[in-house]
Coordinates of C-alpha atoms in Angstrom, one line a residue:
M297 CA -178.2 104.3 -148.2
S298 CA -181.6 103.1 -149.0
A299 CA -181.0 100.1 -151.1
N300 CA -183.7 100.8 -153.6
G301 CA -183.7 104.4 -154.1
G302 CA -180.0 104.4 -155.2
T303 CA -181.8 102.1 -157.8
K304 CA -184.3 104.6 -158.3
A305 CA -181.3 106.9 -159.3
I306 CA -179.2 104.6 -161.6
I307 CA -182.4 103.4 -163.5
A308 CA -183.7 107.1 -164.1
A309 CA -179.7 107.8 -165.3
L310 CA -179.0 105.1 -167.6
L311 CA -182.8 106.1 -169.2
A312 CA -181.4 109.6 -170.1
N313 CA -178.3 108.8 -170.8
V314 CA -179.2 106.6 -173.5
G315 CA -181.5 108.4 -174.8
I316 CA -179.5 111.9 -174.9
A317 CA -176.8 109.2 -176.3
I318 CA -178.7 108.5 -179.2
T319 CA -179.5 111.9 -180.2
K320 CA -175.9 113.5 -180.2
F321 CA -174.6 110.8 -182.1
I322 CA -177.1 112.1 -184.4
A323 CA -176.4 115.0 -184.1
F324 CA -172.9 114.7 -184.8
L325 CA -173.5 112.9 -187.8
L326 CA -175.8 115.4 -189.5
T327 CA -173.1 118.0 -188.4
S328 CA -169.5 116.8 -187.3
S329 CA -169.0 118.9 -184.2
S330 CA -165.9 118.0 -181.8
S331 CA -168.2 118.7 -179.6
M332 CA -171.2 116.4 -180.1
L333 CA -169.4 113.2 -181.0
A334 CA -167.2 114.7 -177.7
E335 CA -170.4 114.4 -175.3
S336 CA -172.0 111.3 -177.7
I337 CA -168.9 109.1 -176.0
H338 CA -169.6 111.5 -172.8
S339 CA -173.7 110.0 -172.0
V340 CA -172.4 106.5 -174.2
A341 CA -169.4 106.4 -171.7
D342 CA -172.5 107.4 -168.9
S343 CA -174.8 104.3 -169.6
G344 CA -171.5 102.1 -169.2
N345 CA -171.0 103.4 -165.9
Q346 CA -175.0 103.5 -165.1
A347 CA -175.1 99.4 -165.6
L348 CA -171.9 98.7 -164.4
L349 CA -173.3 99.9 -161.1
L350 CA -176.8 97.4 -160.8
L351 CA -173.9 94.9 -161.8
G352 CA -172.1 95.5 -158.9
G353 CA -175.3 96.1 -155.8
K354 CA -176.4 92.5 -157.8
R355 CA -173.7 90.4 -157.2
A356 CA -172.7 92.5 -153.8
K357 CA -176.2 90.2 -152.7
R358 CA -174.4 87.2 -153.5
A359 CA -174.4 84.9 -150.3
A360 CA -171.1 84.3 -148.0
T361 CA -169.0 81.0 -148.8
P362 CA -165.7 79.4 -147.5
E363 CA -163.5 81.8 -149.6
H364 CA -164.8 85.1 -149.1
P365 CA -166.5 84.7 -145.3
F366 CA -168.0 88.4 -144.9
G367 CA -169.6 88.0 -148.3
Y368 CA -169.2 90.1 -151.3
G369 CA -170.9 93.6 -150.0
R370 CA -167.8 95.6 -151.1
E371 CA -167.7 94.2 -154.7
R372 CA -169.8 97.8 -155.2
Y373 CA -166.8 98.6 -154.3
I374 CA -164.9 97.8 -157.2
Y375 CA -167.3 98.6 -160.3
A376 CA -167.4 102.1 -158.7
F377 CA -163.8 102.7 -159.2
I378 CA -164.4 100.6 -161.8
V379 CA -166.6 103.8 -163.5
S380 CA -164.0 106.4 -162.8
I381 CA -161.6 104.0 -165.1
V382 CA -163.8 104.5 -167.4
L383 CA -164.8 107.8 -167.1
F384 CA -161.4 108.9 -167.3
S385 CA -160.0 106.6 -170.3
L386 CA -163.4 106.6 -172.7
G387 CA -165.1 109.1 -171.6
G388 CA -162.7 112.3 -170.6
L389 CA -159.5 111.1 -172.6
F390 CA -161.1 110.6 -174.9
A391 CA -163.0 114.1 -175.3
L392 CA -159.5 115.3 -174.9
Y393 CA -157.7 113.5 -178.1
E394 CA -161.3 114.6 -180.4
A395 CA -160.4 118.6 -179.0
W396 CA -156.4 118.2 -180.4
H397 CA -157.6 117.1 -183.5
K398 CA -160.9 119.0 -184.2
A399 CA -158.1 122.1 -183.0
A400 CA -155.7 121.0 -186.2
D401 CA -157.9 120.9 -188.7
P402 CA -161.0 123.7 -187.0
H403 CA -164.2 123.7 -189.6
P404 CA -167.2 125.6 -188.5
I405 CA -170.9 123.8 -189.1
T406 CA -172.3 124.4 -192.5
S407 CA -175.5 122.1 -192.8
W408 CA -178.2 121.1 -190.2
Q409 CA -176.9 124.1 -188.0
W410 CA -180.2 123.9 -185.9
V411 CA -179.5 120.6 -185.0
P412 CA -177.0 120.3 -182.7
V413 CA -178.1 123.2 -180.5
A414 CA -182.0 121.7 -180.4
V415 CA -180.5 118.6 -179.0
L416 CA -178.0 120.0 -176.5
L417 CA -181.1 121.7 -175.5
A418 CA -183.6 118.3 -175.0
A419 CA -180.3 116.9 -173.4
I420 CA -179.6 119.4 -171.3
V421 CA -183.6 119.2 -170.1
M422 CA -183.8 114.7 -169.6
E423 CA -180.1 115.5 -168.1
G424 CA -181.5 117.5 -165.0
F425 CA -184.7 115.1 -164.5
S426 CA -181.9 112.4 -163.9
F427 CA -179.9 115.1 -162.3
R428 CA -183.6 116.0 -159.8
T429 CA -184.2 112.5 -159.0
A430 CA -180.7 111.4 -157.5
I431 CA -180.7 115.3 -155.2
K432 CA -184.5 113.9 -153.9
E433 CA -183.4 110.8 -153.3
S434 CA -179.5 111.5 -152.2
N435 CA -181.2 113.8 -149.3
H436 CA -183.2 110.6 -147.5
T437 CA -179.7 109.5 -146.3
R438 CA -177.6 113.4 -146.5
G439 CA -179.6 115.3 -143.5
S440 CA -177.8 117.9 -142.5
Q441 CA -174.6 117.4 -143.9
S442 CA -172.8 119.5 -147.4
W443 CA -173.1 118.1 -150.7
V444 CA -169.1 117.8 -150.6
N445 CA -168.9 116.1 -147.4
F446 CA -172.0 113.6 -148.5
I447 CA -169.8 113.0 -151.7
R448 CA -167.1 111.9 -149.5
R449 CA -168.8 110.7 -146.8
A450 CA -171.4 108.2 -147.6
K451 CA -170.3 104.5 -147.9
A452 CA -172.6 103.0 -150.1
P453 CA -170.7 104.5 -153.7
E454 CA -173.9 104.2 -156.4
L455 CA -175.7 107.9 -155.6
P456 CA -172.5 110.2 -154.8
V457 CA -171.2 108.2 -158.4
V458 CA -174.8 109.1 -160.3
L459 CA -174.7 112.7 -158.6
L460 CA -171.0 113.6 -160.2
E461 CA -172.4 112.0 -163.4
D462 CA -175.1 114.2 -163.9
F463 CA -173.4 116.8 -162.2
G464 CA -170.7 116.6 -165.0
A465 CA -172.5 115.9 -167.7
L466 CA -175.1 119.1 -167.6
V467 CA -172.0 121.4 -166.8
G468 CA -170.7 119.3 -169.9
L469 CA -173.6 120.1 -171.9
V470 CA -173.2 123.7 -171.4
L471 CA -169.6 123.9 -172.9
A472 CA -170.6 122.1 -175.8
L473 CA -173.1 124.6 -176.0
F474 CA -171.3 127.6 -175.7
G475 CA -168.3 125.6 -178.2
V476 CA -170.9 125.4 -180.5
G477 CA -172.9 128.2 -180.9
M478 CA -169.8 130.3 -180.9
T479 CA -169.1 128.6 -184.2
L480 CA -172.6 129.1 -185.3
I481 CA -172.0 132.5 -184.1
T482 CA -168.2 133.5 -185.3
G483 CA -168.2 130.6 -187.9
N484 CA -164.7 129.6 -186.4
G485 CA -163.9 126.1 -185.7
M486 CA -161.7 126.3 -183.0
W487 CA -164.2 127.8 -180.3
D488 CA -165.8 123.9 -180.8
A489 CA -162.4 122.3 -180.4
A490 CA -162.0 124.7 -177.3
G491 CA -165.4 123.1 -176.0
T492 CA -165.0 119.9 -176.8
A493 CA -160.6 120.3 -174.9
M494 CA -163.2 121.6 -171.3
I495 CA -165.7 118.4 -171.3
G496 CA -162.4 116.9 -171.8
V497 CA -160.7 118.1 -168.6
L498 CA -164.4 118.3 -166.5
L499 CA -164.6 114.7 -167.0
V500 CA -161.1 113.9 -166.0
I501 CA -161.5 115.7 -162.9
I502 CA -164.5 114.5 -161.7
A503 CA -163.5 109.8 -162.8
I504 CA -160.2 111.4 -160.2
V505 CA -162.5 113.1 -157.8
L506 CA -164.3 109.7 -157.7
A507 CA -161.0 107.0 -157.8
I508 CA -160.2 109.0 -154.8
E509 CA -163.1 108.6 -153.1
T510 CA -164.1 105.0 -154.4
K511 CA -160.3 103.4 -153.2
S512 CA -160.6 104.9 -149.5
L513 CA -163.7 102.6 -149.5
L514 CA -162.0 99.9 -151.3
L515 CA -159.3 100.2 -148.5
G516 CA -161.5 100.3 -146.0
E517 CA -163.1 102.8 -143.9
G518 CA -164.2 102.4 -140.0
A519 CA -167.7 103.8 -138.6
D520 CA -167.6 108.1 -138.7
P521 CA -168.0 110.2 -135.7
G522 CA -171.1 109.8 -135.0
D523 CA -172.1 105.7 -135.0
L524 CA -168.9 105.3 -133.5
A525 CA -170.2 107.2 -130.2
T526 CA -173.4 105.8 -130.5
I527 CA -171.7 102.1 -130.4
E528 CA -169.4 102.8 -127.1
R529 CA -172.7 104.2 -125.3
A530 CA -174.4 101.1 -126.2
V531 CA -171.3 98.6 -125.2
T532 CA -170.7 101.7 -121.7
D533 CA -174.8 101.4 -121.3
G534 CA -175.7 98.7 -118.8
P535 CA -173.5 96.6 -116.1
E536 CA -172.3 94.3 -117.8
V537 CA -169.6 96.1 -119.3
E538 CA -166.5 98.5 -117.4
R539 CA -165.1 99.9 -120.2
I540 CA -164.1 99.5 -123.4
I541 CA -159.7 98.6 -123.7
H542 CA -159.7 99.2 -127.2
M543 CA -162.3 99.3 -130.3
K544 CA -161.9 99.2 -133.7
T545 CA -164.4 98.7 -136.9
L546 CA -164.6 98.2 -140.6
Y547 CA -167.5 98.1 -143.1
L548 CA -167.7 95.2 -144.7
G549 CA -170.1 96.6 -147.4
P550 CA -172.3 99.6 -147.2
E551 CA -174.7 98.3 -145.2
E552 CA -172.6 96.4 -142.7
L553 CA -170.2 97.8 -140.3
M554 CA -168.2 94.7 -138.1
V555 CA -166.9 95.9 -134.6
A556 CA -164.4 94.3 -132.8
A557 CA -163.7 95.7 -129.6
K558 CA -161.9 93.9 -126.2
I559 CA -164.3 95.0 -123.7
G560 CA -163.0 95.3 -119.8
V561 CA -165.7 93.4 -117.9
P562 CA -166.0 92.0 -114.0
A563 CA -165.5 89.3 -112.3
W564 CA -168.2 87.1 -113.5
E565 CA -169.0 84.1 -110.8
S566 CA -169.2 81.8 -114.5
A567 CA -169.8 81.8 -117.9
E568 CA -172.8 81.5 -118.4
E569 CA -172.8 84.9 -116.8
L570 CA -170.0 86.3 -119.3
A571 CA -171.8 84.8 -121.7
R572 CA -174.9 86.4 -121.0
G573 CA -173.7 89.7 -120.3
I574 CA -172.2 89.2 -123.9
N575 CA -175.1 89.1 -125.7
A576 CA -177.1 91.9 -123.5
V577 CA -174.0 93.7 -125.1
E578 CA -174.0 93.0 -128.4
A579 CA -177.6 93.0 -129.2
R580 CA -177.7 97.5 -127.2
I581 CA -175.5 97.7 -130.1
R582 CA -177.0 96.3 -133.0
A583 CA -180.1 98.4 -131.9
A584 CA -178.7 101.4 -132.0
V585 CA -176.4 100.9 -134.8
P586 CA -178.6 98.2 -137.0
I587 CA -175.8 97.7 -139.8
A588 CA -173.3 96.3 -137.5
R589 CA -173.9 93.4 -138.1
V590 CA -171.0 90.7 -137.4
I591 CA -169.8 92.1 -133.8
Y592 CA -166.7 90.3 -132.0
L593 CA -166.4 91.2 -128.1
E594 CA -163.7 90.0 -126.1
P595 CA -163.8 90.1 -122.0
D596 CA -161.5 91.1 -120.4
I597 CA -160.3 92.5 -116.9
Y598 CA -159.3 96.1 -117.4
S599 CA -156.0 96.6 -115.8
V600 CA -154.8 100.5 -115.0
A601 CA -150.7 99.1 -115.4
A602 CA -151.5 97.6 -118.7
E603 CA -153.0 101.3 -120.4
R604 CA -149.8 102.9 -119.5
A605 CA -148.2 100.4 -121.0
G606 CA -149.1 100.2 -124.4
T607 CA -149.9 96.4 -123.9
G608 CA -153.7 96.8 -125.1
T609 CA -154.5 93.7 -122.5
A610 CA -155.0 93.9 -119.2
A611 CA -152.1 92.4 -117.1
P612 CA -154.1 89.7 -114.7
T613 CA -155.2 88.1 -117.7
A614 CA -152.6 88.7 -120.3
A615 CA -149.6 86.0 -120.3
A616 CA -146.1 87.4 -120.0
P617 CA -143.7 87.7 -122.1
A618 CA -141.0 85.8 -122.0
S619 CA -137.2 87.4 -122.0
A620 CA -133.8 86.8 -121.9
G621 CA -133.3 87.1 -118.7
S622 CA -136.7 84.8 -116.7
S623 CA -134.9 82.5 -119.6
E624 CA -132.1 82.2 -117.7
V625 CA -133.1 82.0 -114.4
A626 CA -135.9 79.2 -115.6
G627 CA -132.6 77.8 -116.9
R628 CA -130.8 78.1 -113.6
A629 CA -133.7 76.6 -111.5
G630 CA -133.9 73.6 -113.6
G631 CA -130.4 72.1 -113.5

C-alpha cells in the first residue's frame, strides 16, 4: 500500500466523521431518536479509530532499537486491531444496548421531525465522499483482485479498515433513515429501536471481520504466492544457486518483508567467490521485490539423500547427529 494513499483516505474519513458526529448528536438532542444516538456514537467511534490509525502509522516509523531490532512496522497492525475492539464495544454493543433501552420504552419523534431526515441525508453525502476517496486510493494497489480478496490479503491494514468502516457507516445511515422514517410515518417508536438494533448487529459483524483479519497479520503472514514465486525465480535465476533447499518469508511490517532461505550452491573455490555470489542473489531479490529489505541466505551443498530424509540440510556438510550406538563404539575405542 502507498503510505500516502492510506493517510489521505484516513484523513478524508476523519474529517467526514467529525462533521457527521456533530450533526447527528445535535439531531439526537432535538429529537431523542435512539437511531440518531447510535449513529452519533458510531461516528465518534469511527473518528477515534481514524486517529488511532494515524497514530499507529506515525509510531511505526520509529527506527529499530536493540530491543526491537526489526523495527516497529507491525505496530500498525496493533492499532488496527484496537480499532476492531473500539468498533465492537463503543459502536456495536452500545447500539444494541440503546436498541434494548428504546424497545423497553418506545416513543415517537414529536418535535423537529424534519431534522433527523435532513441530517441523515447530509451524512450519507459526506460519508459517500469519504468512501469514494477510500475506493480511489485502494484501486492504486488492488489491481485485479476482488474487493473481498483485497481486504483479506492486504498487508497494509489502513485502507481495508477505512473501507469497511465507511461501508458500514453508509449501510448504518440507510438503516437509521429507515428506522427514523418508519417512526415518523407510523408514530411507532419500535421502528426506531429496530433500526438501532440493525446498526448494532452490522457494527459487531464488521468489528469481528476486522479482528480476524488483523489477528492474522499480528501472528505473522508470509509473502503472497505471486511475490513468493518472484523471489524464487530471482534466487535461482543465475549460476550462483543450484536450487532452494527451503525458504521462509515474513512481513515485519506492511512495507517490509524478511526473506530467509537455505540455498544449494556449487562448490566455490574461495569464500570471496561465495560472498560475491550471495550478494548477487540478494541484489536480484531486492530488484524483483523491493519490499524484501531483510534477507538472510545460508549457503549449503544440496543432497538428495538429505532431502529424502527430511532434514532440510545438505548431508555432506551437516554435522552427524549423535546416537547411543556411536557413543558406545567411541567409548570402547577410547578404552
